[in-house]
XYZ file of C-alpha atoms in Angstrom:
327
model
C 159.849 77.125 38.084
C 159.532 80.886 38.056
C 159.841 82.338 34.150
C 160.456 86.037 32.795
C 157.388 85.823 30.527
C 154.258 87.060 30.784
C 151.297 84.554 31.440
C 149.910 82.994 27.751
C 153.072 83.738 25.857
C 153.897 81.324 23.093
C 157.045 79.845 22.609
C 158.885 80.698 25.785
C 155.614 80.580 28.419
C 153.522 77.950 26.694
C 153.359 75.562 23.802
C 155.670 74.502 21.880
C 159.410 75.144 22.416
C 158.217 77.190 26.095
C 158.590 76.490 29.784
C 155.395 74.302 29.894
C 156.718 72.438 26.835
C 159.857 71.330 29.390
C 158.198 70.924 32.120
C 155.233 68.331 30.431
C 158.454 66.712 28.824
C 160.359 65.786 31.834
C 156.824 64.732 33.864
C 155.572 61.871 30.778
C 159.509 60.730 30.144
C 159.788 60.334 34.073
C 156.861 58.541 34.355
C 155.934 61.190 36.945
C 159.040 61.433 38.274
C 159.688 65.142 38.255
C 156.389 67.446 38.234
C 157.760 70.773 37.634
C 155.017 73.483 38.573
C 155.140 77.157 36.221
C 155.032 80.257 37.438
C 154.530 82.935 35.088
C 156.655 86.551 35.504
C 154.531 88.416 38.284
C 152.903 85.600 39.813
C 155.634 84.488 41.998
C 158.188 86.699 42.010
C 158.524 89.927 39.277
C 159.923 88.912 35.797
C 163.591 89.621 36.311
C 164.034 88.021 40.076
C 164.189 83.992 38.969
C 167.085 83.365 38.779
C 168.618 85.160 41.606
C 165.686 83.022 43.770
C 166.856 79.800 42.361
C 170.691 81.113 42.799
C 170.099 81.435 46.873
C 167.271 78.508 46.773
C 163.882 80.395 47.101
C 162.671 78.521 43.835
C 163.943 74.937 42.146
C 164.319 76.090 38.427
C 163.395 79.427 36.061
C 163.409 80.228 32.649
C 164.324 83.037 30.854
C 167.963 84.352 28.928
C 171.053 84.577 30.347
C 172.145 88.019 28.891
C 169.529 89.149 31.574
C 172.176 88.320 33.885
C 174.985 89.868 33.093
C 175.503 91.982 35.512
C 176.218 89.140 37.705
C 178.745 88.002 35.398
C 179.492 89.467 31.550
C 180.251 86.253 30.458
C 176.869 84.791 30.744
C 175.847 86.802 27.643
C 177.683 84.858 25.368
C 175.856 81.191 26.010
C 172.249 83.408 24.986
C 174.176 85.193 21.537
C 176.597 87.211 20.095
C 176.045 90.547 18.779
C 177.088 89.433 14.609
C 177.876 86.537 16.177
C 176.875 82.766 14.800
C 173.357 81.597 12.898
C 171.967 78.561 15.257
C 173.975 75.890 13.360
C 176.921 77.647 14.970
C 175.900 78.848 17.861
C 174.627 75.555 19.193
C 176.894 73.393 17.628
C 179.940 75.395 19.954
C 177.387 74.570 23.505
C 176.979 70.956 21.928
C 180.640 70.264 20.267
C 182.752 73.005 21.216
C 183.443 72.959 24.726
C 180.452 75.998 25.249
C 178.020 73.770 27.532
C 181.122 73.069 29.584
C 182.295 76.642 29.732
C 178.228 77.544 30.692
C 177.748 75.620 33.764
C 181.710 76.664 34.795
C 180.290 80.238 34.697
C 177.236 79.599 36.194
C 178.447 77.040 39.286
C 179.523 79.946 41.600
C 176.588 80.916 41.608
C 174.846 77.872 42.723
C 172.557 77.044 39.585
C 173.312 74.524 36.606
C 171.844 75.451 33.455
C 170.213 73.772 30.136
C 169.793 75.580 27.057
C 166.077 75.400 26.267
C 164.124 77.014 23.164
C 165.944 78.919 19.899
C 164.632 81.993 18.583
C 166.863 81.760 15.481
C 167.517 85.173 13.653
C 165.162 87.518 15.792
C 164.575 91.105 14.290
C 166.279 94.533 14.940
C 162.783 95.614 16.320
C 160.215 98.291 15.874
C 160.987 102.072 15.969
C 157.909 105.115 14.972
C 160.316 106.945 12.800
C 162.609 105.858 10.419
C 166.634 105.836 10.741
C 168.183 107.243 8.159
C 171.428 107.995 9.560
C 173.762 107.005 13.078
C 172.701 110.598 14.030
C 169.113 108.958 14.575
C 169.596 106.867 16.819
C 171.040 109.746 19.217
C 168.459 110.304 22.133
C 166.315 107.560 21.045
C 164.638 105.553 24.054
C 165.023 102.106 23.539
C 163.931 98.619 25.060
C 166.985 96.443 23.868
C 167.939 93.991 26.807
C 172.061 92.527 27.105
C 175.136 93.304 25.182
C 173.277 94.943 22.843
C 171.783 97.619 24.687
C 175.266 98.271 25.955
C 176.259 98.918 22.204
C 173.480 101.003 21.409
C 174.169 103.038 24.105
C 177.831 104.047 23.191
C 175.605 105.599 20.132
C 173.982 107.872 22.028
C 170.392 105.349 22.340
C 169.171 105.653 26.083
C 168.441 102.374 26.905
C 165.540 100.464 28.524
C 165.358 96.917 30.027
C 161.896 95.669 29.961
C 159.951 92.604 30.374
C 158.039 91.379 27.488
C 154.843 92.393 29.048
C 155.700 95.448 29.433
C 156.761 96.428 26.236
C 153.679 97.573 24.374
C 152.244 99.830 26.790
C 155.578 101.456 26.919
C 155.836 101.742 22.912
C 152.341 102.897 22.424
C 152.406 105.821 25.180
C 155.598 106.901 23.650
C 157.602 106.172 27.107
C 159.986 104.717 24.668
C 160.659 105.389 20.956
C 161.826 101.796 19.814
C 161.782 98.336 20.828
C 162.788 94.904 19.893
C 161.372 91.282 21.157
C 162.336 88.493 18.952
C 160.625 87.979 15.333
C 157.097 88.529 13.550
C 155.209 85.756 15.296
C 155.896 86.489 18.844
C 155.948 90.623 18.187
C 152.764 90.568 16.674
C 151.293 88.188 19.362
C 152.221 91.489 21.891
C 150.958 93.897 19.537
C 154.047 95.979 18.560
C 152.968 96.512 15.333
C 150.116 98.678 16.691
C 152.517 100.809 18.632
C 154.588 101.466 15.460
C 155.130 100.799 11.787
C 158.509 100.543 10.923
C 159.970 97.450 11.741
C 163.911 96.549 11.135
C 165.970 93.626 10.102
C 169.530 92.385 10.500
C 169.318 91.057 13.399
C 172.488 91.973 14.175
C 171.990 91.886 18.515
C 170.500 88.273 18.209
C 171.486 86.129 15.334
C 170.953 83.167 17.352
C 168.671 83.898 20.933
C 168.941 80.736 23.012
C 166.769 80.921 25.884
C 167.868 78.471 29.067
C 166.590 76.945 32.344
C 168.580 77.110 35.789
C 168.181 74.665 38.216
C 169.343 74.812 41.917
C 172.664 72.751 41.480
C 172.137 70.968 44.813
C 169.117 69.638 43.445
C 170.733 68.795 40.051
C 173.729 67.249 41.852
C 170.755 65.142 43.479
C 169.320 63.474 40.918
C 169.945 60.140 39.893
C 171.498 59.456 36.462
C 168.220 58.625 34.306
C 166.089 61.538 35.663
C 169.861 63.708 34.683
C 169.373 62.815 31.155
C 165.824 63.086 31.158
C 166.388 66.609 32.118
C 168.953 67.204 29.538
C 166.882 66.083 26.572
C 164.041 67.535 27.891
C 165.709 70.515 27.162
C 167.236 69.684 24.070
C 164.210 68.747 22.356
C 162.549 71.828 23.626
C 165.525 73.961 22.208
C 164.786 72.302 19.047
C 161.345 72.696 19.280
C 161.261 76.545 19.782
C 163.342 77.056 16.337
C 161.276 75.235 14.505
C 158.139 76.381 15.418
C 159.476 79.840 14.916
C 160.907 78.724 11.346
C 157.533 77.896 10.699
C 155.232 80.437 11.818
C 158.103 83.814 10.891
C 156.840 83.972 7.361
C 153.527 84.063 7.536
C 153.035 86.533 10.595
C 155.486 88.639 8.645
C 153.195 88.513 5.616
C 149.925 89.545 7.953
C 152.125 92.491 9.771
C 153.145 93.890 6.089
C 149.551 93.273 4.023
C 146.868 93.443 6.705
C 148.762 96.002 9.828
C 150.756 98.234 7.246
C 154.173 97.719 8.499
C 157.054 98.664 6.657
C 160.177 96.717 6.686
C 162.992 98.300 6.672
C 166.819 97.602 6.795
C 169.252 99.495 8.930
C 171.648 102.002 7.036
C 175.196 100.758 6.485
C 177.108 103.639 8.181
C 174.578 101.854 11.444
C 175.090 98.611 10.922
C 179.333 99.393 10.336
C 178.572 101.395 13.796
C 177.094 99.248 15.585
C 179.780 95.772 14.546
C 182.663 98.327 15.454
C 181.826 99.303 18.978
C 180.783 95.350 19.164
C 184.091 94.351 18.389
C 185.808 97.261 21.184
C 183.239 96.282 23.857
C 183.698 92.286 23.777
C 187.944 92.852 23.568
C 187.436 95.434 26.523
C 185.547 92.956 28.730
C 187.876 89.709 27.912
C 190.646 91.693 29.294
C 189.146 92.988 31.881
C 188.109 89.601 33.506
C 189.800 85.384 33.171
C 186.320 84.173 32.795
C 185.081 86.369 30.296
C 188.041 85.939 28.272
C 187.990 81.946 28.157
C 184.659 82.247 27.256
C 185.372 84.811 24.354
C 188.284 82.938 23.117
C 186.195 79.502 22.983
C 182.894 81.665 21.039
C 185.305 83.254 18.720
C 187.689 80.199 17.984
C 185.075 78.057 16.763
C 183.136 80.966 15.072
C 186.491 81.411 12.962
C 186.273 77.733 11.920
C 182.403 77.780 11.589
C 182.488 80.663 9.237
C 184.793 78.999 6.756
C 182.704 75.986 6.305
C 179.291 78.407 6.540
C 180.449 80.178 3.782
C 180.793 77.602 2.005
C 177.401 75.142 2.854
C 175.044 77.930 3.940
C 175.904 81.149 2.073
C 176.679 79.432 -1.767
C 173.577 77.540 -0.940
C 171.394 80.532 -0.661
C 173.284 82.728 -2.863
C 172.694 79.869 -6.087
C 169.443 78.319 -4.798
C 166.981 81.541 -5.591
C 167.525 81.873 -9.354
């Protein structure tokens, strides 16, 4: 299995909710049945190349996000997150309950791989930028690392964007090659540094309310396997998806509180006339590729169906909850 992450990383390379987590998951519930052997981004094949080898059968499996795929197919995006799309209640209740699993491995089976969502970022943050944005106008000319859908938003506001692997991000940020970046969320950003690269950091997380990272496997192989190791595979996965949230629901806060009292980063939230921006040219870019392409559009009917139904009863669990619960 081939990954997009650089070597170490927690949470998607190693530990808890990562590649390694799957892998050691579906080797002890086998009984040794499946040994699945990681290879970091660079050590096999560069970061962004899995799952093209697994797609023409260089490589059995890789790990990474399917909005890094989207060229192949713009409807891939949506199984990863939604630009103001759905929290991960929603998001993975649709892949579980409503019909999104289904629609993912439609999308994907063309293309010869069968994929398994496997580790939640939750809520990631808007990222880091070295000067504040006051305005819309700031963002004009800004370089950017902002991977997916959402660098395809930012752009139509003049942002010129970058796609970069994780371990490349820092070194980029801190010679000033770009002006901004996002990754995912305190723990993992400070783990790479970013906060030494720049001080203001962003939230909203309006690109990735709900990050869900997957695994592709050949589907000749998948089609292979007997029935137990199947389910072995799939909840390897889904315990790994659940792992990744929670460790990152656990470790968010206090990284946060280190970046802010001991680094000197300021948080910051983006403007409204951004943020109203930025949801706009969402909305024009997903109805522009649903009718430009069947696939796209089942899929965006499905995400945005259930979201409708979601939101009513979110709005009423979730957001009285939190409004009322703080005193």
């Amino acid at each position: 299995m081939t990954t997009t992450w650089p070597a170490g990383l927690p949470f998607y390379q190693v530990g808890p909710g990562s590649a390694q987590a799957f892998a050691e998951r579906c080797d002890k519930m086998s009984g040794g049945r499946i040994k699945i052997q990681i290879f970091a981004a660079g050590e096999l094949l560069p970061a962004f190349e899995g799952f093209d080898a697994v797609s023409n059968g260089t490589v059995e499996l890789n790990h990474g996000v399917s909005y890094f795929w989207s060229g192949k197919t713009f409807a891939a995006q949506y199984f990863a997150t939604v630009p103001f799309g759905m929290s991960f209640q929603g998001h993975y209740a649709w892949l579980q309950f409503g019909g999104g699993n289904q629609l993912w491995e439609e999308v994907y089976k063309p293309l010869n791989v069968m994929p398994f969502a496997a580790g939640c970022s939750g809520v990631q943050m808007t990222g880091w930028f070295k000067k504040e944005i006051k305005s819309l106008a700031d963002l004009k000319g800004l370089k950017m690392r902002i991977p997916g859908l959402a660098g395809r938003i930012y752009a139509a506001q003049g942002v010129e964007v970058r796609q970069l692997p994780g371990g490349e991000i820092f070194p980029a940020l801190e010679r000033g090659v770009i002006d901004a970046a996002e990754f995912v969320g305190p723990f993992l950003d400070a783990r790479l540094g970013l906060q030494n690269a720049a001080k203001n950091y962003y939230a909203s997380g309006w690109h990735e309310p709900s990050t869900v990272s997957e695994i592709v496997m050949q589907r000749k192989i998948w089609d292979a396997l007997p029935p137990d190791l199947k389910e072995i595979v799939r909840a390897a996965a889904d315990a790994t998806n659940q792992e990744g949230l929670l460790l990152l629901e656990a470790r968010n806060a206090d990284a946060l509180d280190q970046l802010v009292n001991r680094d000197k980063v300021i948080v910051r939230q983006l403007p409204v006339d951004v943020v109203n921006a930025l949801r706009k040219t969402t909305t024009d870019v997903l109805n522009e590729a649903a009718t430009k392409d069947a696939m796209t559009k089942k899929v965006h009917d499905s995400f945005f169906t259930f979201k409708k139904k979601h939101d009513r009863w979110s709005e009423i669990s979730d957001e009285t909850f939190l409004a009322k619960s703080r005193g």
